[in-house]
Coordinates of C-alpha atoms in Angstrom, one line a residue:
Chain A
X1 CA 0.0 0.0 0.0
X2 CA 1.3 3.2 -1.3
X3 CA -0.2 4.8 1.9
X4 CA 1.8 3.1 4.7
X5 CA 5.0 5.0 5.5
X6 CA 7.5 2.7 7.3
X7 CA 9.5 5.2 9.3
X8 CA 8.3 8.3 10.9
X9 CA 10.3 11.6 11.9
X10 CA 10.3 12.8 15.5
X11 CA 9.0 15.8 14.0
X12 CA 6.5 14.1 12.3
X13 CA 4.9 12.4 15.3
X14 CA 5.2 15.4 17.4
X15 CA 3.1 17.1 14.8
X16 CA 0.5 15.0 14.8
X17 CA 0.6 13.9 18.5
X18 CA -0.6 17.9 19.1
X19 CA -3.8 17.4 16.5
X20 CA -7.1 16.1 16.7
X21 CA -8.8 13.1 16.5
X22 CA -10.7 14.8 13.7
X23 CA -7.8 16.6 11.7
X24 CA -6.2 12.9 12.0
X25 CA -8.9 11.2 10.3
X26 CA -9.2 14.1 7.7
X27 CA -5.4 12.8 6.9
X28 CA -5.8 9.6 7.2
X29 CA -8.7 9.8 4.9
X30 CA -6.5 11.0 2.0
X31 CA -4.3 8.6 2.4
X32 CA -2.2 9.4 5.0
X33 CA -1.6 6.4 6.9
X34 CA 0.6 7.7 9.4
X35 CA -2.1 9.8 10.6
X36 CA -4.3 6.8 11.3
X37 CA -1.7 4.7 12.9
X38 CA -1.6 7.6 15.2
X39 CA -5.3 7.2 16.2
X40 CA -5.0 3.7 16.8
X41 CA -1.7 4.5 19.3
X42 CA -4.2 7.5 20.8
X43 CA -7.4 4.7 21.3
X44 CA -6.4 1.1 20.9
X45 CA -6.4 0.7 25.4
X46 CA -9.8 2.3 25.2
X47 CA -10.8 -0.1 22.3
X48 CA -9.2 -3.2 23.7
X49 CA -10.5 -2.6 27.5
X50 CA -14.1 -2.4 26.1
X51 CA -13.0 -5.4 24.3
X52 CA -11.6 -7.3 27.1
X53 CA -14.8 -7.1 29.3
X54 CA -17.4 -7.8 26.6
X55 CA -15.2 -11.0 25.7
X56 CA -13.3 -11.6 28.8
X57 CA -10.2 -12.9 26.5
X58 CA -7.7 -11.1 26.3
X59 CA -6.9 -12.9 23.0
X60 CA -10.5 -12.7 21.8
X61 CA -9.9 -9.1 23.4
X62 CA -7.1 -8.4 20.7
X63 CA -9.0 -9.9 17.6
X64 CA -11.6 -7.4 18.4
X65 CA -9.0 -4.8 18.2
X66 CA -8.1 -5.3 15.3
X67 CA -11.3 -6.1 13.8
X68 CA -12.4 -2.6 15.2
X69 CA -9.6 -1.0 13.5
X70 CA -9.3 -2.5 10.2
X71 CA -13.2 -1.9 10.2
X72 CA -12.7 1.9 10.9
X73 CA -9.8 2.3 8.5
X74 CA -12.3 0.6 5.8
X75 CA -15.4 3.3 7.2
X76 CA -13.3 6.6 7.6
X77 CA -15.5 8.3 5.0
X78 CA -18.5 7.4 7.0
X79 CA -18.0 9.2 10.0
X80 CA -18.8 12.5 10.4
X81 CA -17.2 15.5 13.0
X82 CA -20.3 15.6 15.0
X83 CA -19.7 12.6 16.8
X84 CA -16.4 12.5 18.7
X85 CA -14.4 9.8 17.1
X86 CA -13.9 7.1 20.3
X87 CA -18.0 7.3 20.4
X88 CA -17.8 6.1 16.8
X89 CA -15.1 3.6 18.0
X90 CA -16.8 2.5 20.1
X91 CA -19.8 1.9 18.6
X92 CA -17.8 0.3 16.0
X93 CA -16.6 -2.2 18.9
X94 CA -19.9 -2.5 20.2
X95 CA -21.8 -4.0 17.3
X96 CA -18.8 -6.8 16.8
X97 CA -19.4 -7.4 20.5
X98 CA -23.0 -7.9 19.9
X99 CA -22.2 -9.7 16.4
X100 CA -20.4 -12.3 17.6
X101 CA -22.4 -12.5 20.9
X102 CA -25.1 -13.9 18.4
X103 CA -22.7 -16.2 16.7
X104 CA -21.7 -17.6 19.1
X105 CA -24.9 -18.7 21.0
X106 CA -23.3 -22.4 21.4
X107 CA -20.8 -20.7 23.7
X108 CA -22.5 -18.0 25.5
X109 CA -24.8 -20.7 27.0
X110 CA -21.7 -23.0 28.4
X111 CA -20.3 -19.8 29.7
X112 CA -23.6 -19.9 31.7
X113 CA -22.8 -23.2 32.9
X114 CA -19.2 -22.2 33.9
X115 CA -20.9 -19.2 36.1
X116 CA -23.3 -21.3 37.7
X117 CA -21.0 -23.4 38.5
X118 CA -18.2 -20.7 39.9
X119 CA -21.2 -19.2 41.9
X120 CA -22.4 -22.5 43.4
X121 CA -18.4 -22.6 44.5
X122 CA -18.7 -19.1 45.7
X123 CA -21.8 -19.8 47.7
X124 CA -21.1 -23.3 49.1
X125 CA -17.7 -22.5 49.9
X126 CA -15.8 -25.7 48.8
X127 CA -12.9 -24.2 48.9
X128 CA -11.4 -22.1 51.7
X129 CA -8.5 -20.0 50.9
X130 CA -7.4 -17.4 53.7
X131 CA -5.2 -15.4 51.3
X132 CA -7.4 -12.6 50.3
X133 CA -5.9 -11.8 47.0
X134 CA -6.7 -15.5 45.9
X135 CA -10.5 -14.5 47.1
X136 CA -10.5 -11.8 45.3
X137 CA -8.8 -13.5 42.4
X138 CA -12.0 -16.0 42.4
X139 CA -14.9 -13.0 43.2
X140 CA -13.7 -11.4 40.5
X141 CA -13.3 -14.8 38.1
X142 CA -17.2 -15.2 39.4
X143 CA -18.0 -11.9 38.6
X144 CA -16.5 -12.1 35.2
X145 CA -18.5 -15.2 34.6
X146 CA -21.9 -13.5 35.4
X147 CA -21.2 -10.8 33.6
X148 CA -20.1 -12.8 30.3
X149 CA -23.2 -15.2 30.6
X150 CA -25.3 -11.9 30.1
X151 CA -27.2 -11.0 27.4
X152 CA -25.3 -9.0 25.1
X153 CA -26.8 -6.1 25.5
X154 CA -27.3 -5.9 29.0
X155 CA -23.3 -6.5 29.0
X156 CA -22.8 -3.8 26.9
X157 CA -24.5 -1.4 29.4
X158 CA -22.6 -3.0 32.4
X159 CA -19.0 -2.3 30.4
X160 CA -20.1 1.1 29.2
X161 CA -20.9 2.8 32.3
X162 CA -19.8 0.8 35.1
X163 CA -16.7 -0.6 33.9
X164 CA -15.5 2.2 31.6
X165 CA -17.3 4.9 33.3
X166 CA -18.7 6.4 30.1
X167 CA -21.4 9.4 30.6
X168 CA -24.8 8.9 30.0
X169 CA -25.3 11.1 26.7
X170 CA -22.2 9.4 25.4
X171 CA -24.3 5.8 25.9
X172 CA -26.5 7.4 24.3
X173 CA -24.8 8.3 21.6
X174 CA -22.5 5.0 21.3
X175 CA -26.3 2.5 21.2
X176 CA -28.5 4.8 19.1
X177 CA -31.1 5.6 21.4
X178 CA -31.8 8.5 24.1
X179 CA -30.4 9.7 27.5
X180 CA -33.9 8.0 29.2
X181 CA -33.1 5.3 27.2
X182 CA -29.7 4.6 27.8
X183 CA -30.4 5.5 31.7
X184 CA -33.3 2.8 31.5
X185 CA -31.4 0.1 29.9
X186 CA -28.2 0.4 32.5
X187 CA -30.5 0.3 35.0
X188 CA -32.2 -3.3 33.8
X189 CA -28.7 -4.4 32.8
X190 CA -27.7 -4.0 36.6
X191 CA -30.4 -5.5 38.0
X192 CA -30.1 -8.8 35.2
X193 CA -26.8 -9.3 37.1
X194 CA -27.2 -8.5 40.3
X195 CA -29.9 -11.3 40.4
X196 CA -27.4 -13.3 38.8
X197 CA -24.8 -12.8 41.4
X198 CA -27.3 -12.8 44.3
X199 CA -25.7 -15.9 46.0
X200 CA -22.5 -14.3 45.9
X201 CA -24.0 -10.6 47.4
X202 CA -25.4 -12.7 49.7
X203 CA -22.3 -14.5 51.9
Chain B
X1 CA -44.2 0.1 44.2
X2 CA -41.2 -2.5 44.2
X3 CA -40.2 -1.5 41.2
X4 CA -39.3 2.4 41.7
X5 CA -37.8 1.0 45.2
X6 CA -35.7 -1.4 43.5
X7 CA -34.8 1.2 41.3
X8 CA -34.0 3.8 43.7
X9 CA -31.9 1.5 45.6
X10 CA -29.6 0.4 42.9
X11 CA -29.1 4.2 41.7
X12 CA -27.9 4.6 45.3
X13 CA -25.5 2.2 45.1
X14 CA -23.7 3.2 42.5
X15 CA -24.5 6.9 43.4
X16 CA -26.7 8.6 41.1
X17 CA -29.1 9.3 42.8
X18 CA -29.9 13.2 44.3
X19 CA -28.2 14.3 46.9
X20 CA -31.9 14.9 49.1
X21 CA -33.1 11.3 48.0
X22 CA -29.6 9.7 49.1
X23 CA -29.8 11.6 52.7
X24 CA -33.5 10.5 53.2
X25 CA -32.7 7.1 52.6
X26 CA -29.7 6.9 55.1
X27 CA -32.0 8.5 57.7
X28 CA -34.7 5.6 57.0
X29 CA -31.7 3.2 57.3
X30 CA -30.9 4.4 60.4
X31 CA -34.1 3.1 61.7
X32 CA -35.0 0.4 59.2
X33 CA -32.6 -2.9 59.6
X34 CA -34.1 -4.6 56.5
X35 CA -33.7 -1.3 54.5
X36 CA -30.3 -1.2 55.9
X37 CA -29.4 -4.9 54.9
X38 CA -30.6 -4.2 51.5
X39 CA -28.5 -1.2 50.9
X40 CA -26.0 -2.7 52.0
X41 CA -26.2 -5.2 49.6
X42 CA -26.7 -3.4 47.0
X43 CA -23.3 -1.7 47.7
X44 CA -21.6 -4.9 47.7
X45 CA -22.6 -5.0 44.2
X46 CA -21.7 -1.5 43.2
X47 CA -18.3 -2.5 44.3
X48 CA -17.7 -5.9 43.8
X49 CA -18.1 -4.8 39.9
X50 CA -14.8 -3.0 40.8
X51 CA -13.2 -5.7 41.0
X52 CA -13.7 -6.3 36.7
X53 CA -12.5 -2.6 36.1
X54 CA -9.1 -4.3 36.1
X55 CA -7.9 -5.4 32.2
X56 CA -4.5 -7.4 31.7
X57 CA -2.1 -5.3 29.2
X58 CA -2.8 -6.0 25.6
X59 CA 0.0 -7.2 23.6
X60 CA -1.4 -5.9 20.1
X61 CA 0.8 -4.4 18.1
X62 CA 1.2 -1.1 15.2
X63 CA 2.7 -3.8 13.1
X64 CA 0.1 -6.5 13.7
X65 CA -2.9 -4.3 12.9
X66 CA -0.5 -3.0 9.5
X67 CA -0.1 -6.1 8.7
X68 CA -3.6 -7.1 9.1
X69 CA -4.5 -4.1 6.6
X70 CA -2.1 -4.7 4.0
X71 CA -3.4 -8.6 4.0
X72 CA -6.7 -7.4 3.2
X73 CA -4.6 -4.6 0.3
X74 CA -7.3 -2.5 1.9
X75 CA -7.7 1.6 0.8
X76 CA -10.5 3.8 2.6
X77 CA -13.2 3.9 0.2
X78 CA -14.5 6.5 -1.4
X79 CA -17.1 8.8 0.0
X80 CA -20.8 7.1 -0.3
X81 CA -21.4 10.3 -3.0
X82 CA -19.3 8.9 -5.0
X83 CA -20.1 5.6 -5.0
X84 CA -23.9 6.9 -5.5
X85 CA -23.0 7.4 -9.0
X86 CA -25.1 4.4 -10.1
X87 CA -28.2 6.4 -9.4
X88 CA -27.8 8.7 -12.6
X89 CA -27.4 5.5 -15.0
X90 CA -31.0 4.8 -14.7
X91 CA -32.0 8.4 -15.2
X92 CA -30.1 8.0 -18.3
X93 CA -31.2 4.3 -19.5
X94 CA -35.0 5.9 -19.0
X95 CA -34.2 9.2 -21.3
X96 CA -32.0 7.2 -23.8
X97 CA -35.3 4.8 -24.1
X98 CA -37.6 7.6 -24.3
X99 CA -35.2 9.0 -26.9
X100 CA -35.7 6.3 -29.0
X101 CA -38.8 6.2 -28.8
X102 CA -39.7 9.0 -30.0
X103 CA -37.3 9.3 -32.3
X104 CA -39.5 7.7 -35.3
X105 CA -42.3 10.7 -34.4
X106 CA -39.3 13.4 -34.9
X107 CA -38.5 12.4 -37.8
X108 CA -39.0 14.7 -40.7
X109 CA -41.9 13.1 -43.0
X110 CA -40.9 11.8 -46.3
X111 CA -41.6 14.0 -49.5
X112 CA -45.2 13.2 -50.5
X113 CA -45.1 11.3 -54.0
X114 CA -46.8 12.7 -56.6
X115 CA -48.7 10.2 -58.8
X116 CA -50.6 10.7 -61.6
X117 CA -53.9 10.0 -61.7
X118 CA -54.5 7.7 -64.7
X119 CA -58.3 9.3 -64.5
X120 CA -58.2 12.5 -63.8
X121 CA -61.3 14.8 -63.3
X122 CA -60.5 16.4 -66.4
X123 CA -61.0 13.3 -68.5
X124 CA -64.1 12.0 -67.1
X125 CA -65.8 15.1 -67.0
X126 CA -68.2 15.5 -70.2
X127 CA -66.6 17.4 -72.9
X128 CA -67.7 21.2 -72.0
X129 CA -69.9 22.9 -74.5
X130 CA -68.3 26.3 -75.7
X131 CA -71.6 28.4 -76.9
X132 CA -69.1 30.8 -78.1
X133 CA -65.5 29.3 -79.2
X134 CA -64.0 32.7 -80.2
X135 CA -65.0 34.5 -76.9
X136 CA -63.6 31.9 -74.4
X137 CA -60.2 31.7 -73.7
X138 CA -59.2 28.1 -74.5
X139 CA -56.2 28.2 -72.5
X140 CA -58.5 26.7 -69.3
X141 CA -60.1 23.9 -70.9
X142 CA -62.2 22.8 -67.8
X143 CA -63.4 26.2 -67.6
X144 CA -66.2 27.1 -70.0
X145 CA -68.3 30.4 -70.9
X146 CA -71.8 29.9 -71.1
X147 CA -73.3 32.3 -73.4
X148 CA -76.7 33.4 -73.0
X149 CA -79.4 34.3 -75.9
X150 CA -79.2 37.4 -77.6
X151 CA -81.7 39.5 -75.1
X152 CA -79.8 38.2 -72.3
X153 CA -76.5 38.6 -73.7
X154 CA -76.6 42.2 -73.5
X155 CA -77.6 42.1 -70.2
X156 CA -75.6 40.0 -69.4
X157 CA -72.6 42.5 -70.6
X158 CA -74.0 45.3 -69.0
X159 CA -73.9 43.5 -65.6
X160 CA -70.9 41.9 -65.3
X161 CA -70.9 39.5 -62.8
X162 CA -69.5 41.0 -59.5
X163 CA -70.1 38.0 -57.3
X164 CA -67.5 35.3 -57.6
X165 CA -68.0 32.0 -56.6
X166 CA -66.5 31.7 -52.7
X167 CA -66.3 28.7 -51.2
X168 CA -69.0 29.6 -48.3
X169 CA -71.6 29.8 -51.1
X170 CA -73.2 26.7 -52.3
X171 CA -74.0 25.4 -55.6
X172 CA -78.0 25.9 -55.1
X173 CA -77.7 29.5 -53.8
X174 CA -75.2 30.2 -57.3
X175 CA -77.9 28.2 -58.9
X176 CA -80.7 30.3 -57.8
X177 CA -78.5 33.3 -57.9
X178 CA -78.0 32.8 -61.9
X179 CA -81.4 31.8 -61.7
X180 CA -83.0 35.0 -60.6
X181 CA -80.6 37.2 -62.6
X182 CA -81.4 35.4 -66.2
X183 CA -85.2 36.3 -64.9
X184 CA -84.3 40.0 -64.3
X185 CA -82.9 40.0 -67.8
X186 CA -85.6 38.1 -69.0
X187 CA -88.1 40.6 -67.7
X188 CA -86.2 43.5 -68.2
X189 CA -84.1 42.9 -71.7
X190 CA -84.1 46.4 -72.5
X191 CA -82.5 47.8 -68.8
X192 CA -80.7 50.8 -69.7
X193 CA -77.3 50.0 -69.8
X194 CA -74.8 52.7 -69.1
X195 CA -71.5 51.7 -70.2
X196 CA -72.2 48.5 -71.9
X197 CA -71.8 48.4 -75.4
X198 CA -74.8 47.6 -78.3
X199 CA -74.3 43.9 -78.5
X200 CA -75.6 42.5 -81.7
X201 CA -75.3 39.4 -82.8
X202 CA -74.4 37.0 -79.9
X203 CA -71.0 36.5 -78.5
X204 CA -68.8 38.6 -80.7
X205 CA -69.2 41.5 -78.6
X206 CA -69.2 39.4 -75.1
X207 CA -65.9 40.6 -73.2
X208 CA -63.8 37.6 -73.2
X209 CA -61.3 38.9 -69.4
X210 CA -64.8 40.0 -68.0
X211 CA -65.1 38.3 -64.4
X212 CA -65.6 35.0 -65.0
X213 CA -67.4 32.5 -62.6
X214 CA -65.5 29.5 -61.7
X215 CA -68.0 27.1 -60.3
X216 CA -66.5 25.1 -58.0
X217 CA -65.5 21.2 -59.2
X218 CA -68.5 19.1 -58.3
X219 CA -69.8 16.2 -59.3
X220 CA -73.0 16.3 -56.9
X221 CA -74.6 18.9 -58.3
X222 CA -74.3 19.1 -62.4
X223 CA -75.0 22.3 -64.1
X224 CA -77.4 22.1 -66.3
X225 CA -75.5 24.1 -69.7
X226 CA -78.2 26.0 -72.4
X227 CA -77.0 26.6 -75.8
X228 CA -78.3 28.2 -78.2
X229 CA -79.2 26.5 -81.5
X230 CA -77.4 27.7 -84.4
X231 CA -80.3 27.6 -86.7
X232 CA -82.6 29.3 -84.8
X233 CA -81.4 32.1 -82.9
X234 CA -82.9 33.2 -80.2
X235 CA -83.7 30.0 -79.2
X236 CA -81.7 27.3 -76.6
X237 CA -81.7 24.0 -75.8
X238 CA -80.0 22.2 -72.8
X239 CA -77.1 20.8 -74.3
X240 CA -75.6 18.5 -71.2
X241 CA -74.7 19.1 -67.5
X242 CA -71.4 19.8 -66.8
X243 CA -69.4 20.7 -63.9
X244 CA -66.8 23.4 -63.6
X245 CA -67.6 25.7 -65.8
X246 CA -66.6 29.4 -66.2
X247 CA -69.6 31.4 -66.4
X248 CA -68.2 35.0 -67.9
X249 CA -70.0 38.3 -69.2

């Protein structure tokens, strides 16, 4: 590709470490590929942390990654300045969450298995381990297996607000829908996985 | 009712609920245990999720995703605009078929072909009857004088005939019209006559580029043609019906 540039000046990336994510995606847009590689240096931690909890792999994590950026790279004349350019990230990384949430049916429902079974552990208390990192270490793999053997849309809320701390009108923004809506749908998404993790809020 | 509580509970716990709504509840804790259980419960939650906030590093690479790109020779597109450009192609398909259609209606006609009649009017009509050979012009052979008899002649020369034949008159009004004059000159042969001159004799004298009267072609309505008979003058017969005949002065 006649756009990829294999070495880059100091001045270069100081240059374009100073613009914005919009003026980088103008560039990249006409073929500037260093401008692009840029915006995935700025946003691949956000992408791949959104990723990691919606897939809870940090392998599967990484596919999504890239997925998300090749597919960005391929729609940079699609998004428009209005938006700021990680909420059309992320709504790029959202829908191949929720793409291959519904391909993958066969596995979502033995991750259900595996977190009924983690929170039977959690609950009965087979195991007692007094170091509280290791308790913490299995809370958390419970958590994680609750949270994964959610629908995909309810996980999607969880990650967006609660996990990544994203605002409200960005939510909004990111799903399609309104601020009551987005407010709404966090709050049913919480209280999908609370009731799944009652047994463990219980003890 | 357990719904909005539910609801308000939960936005405590992960603190978004108003600052008054949060101090109320507390206050109810205070004196509630089962209240006070369930928030506190619910804050387990709100934390316990705090536990997933932490994400191993990621180990992807510049390189990888380049190398992911150039394995799938991708480019960023072109604008949607621009690939909208299909939309004009059946604009044009539509006028280029409406084109040719009418195409056939545009063109010019072709030159009307002149064929000749192998009967013409002229040959079926009757062979006219010239009362008077030397008066008529025999340059319009459809077109024929009749001549009236002597008393009418000069009549006849006196008042030239000032109505032409136009299209908006009819056959049977001309008819009646000749009709009613040859009965004036009948009943009045000797009408003074200002600038006529004495006729004697019968057609000699009859103008030949007076008006004539071009009676329209017809073959509905014949006109009926009196001559006069060249023994007896004075006298006429009907020789035959004709059509198109020049009726002059």
């Amino acid at each position: 590709m006649e756009g990829i540039v294999s070495t880059m000046g100091a001045t270069a990336t100081g240059r374009l470490e100073l613009e914005s994510d919009e003026r980088l995606v103008q560039r990249a847009r006409s073929g500037e590929y260093e401008a692009f590689e840029h915006l995935f240096d700025r946003h691949r931690v956000l992408v791949y942390r959104f990723a990691y909890q919606m897939v809870g792999r940090r392998d599967d994590a990484e596919d999504m990654v890239q997925e998300a950026f090749v597919r960005a790279y391929q729609n940079l004349h699609r998004y428009r300045d209005e938006a700021k350019f990680t909420t059309w990230l992320l709504r790029i990384v959202t829908n191949l969450c929720t793409d291959q949430a519904r391909m993958s049916q066969r596995r979502t429902n033995l991750e259900q298995k595996e977190a009924a079974g983690a929170l039977d552990w959690m609950t009965v208390g087979m195991t007692n381990d007094p170091v509280q990192n290791l308790e913490d270490e299995r809370r958390k793999a419970a958590l994680r297996s609750a949270l994964n053997a959610l629908p995909a849309h309810h996980r999607t809320m969880i990650v967006l607000r609660d996990l990544e701390e994203r605002e409200y009108p960005e939510i909004a923004k990111i799903i399609g829908c309104t601020i009551g809506g987005a407010k709404l749908r966090v709050l049913r998404a919480r209280r999908a996985l609370r009731d799944r993790i009652a047994p463990l809020l219980a003890q | 009712m357990r719904n909005k509580r539910d609801q308000e509970l939960l936005r405590y716990a992960f603190g978004e609920l108003e600052e008054s709504k949060t101090e109320a509840l507390r206050e109810k804790a205070m004196h509630d245990a089962e209240l006070a259980k369930e928030l506190q419960t619910q804050e387990r939650f709100a934390v316990s999720l705090n536990l997933l906030k932490e994400v191993p590093e990621d180990q992807y690479s510049k390189e990888r995703l380049r190398a992911a790109i150039l394995e799938r020779c991708l480019e960023p597109r072109e604008p949607a605009r621009a690939k909208l450009g299909w939309l004009w192609m059946p604009a044009v398909a539509f006028t280029l078929t409406f084109a040719i259609m009418l195409l056939p209606s545009l063109k010019p006609k072709a030159e009307p072909m002149v064929v000749k009649d192998p009967n013409p009017m002229r040959i079926q009509a009757p062979t006219p009857v010239v009362l008077n050979r030397n008066a008529v012009s025999r340059s319009t052979p459809a077109v024929q004088i009749q001549k009236a008899p002597e008393p009418s002649t000069a009549a006849l020369a006196s008042a030239p005939v000032s109505q032409k034949w136009s299209p908006k008159r009819s056959r049977k009004q001309y008819a009646t019209l000749v009709a009613s004059r040859s009965g004036e000159r009948a009943e009045s042969p000797t009408l003074p006559v200002p600038q006529a001159p004495a006729v004697k004799g019968t057609a000699k004298n009859t103008k030949p580029d007076s008006d004539p009267v071009l009676l329209p072609p017809s073959n509905d309505e014949p006109i009926v043609i009196i001559g006069t008979l060249p023994d007896s003058p004075g006298r006429a017969t009907e020789t035959e019906a004709v059509t198109g005949v020049l009726v002059g002065g």
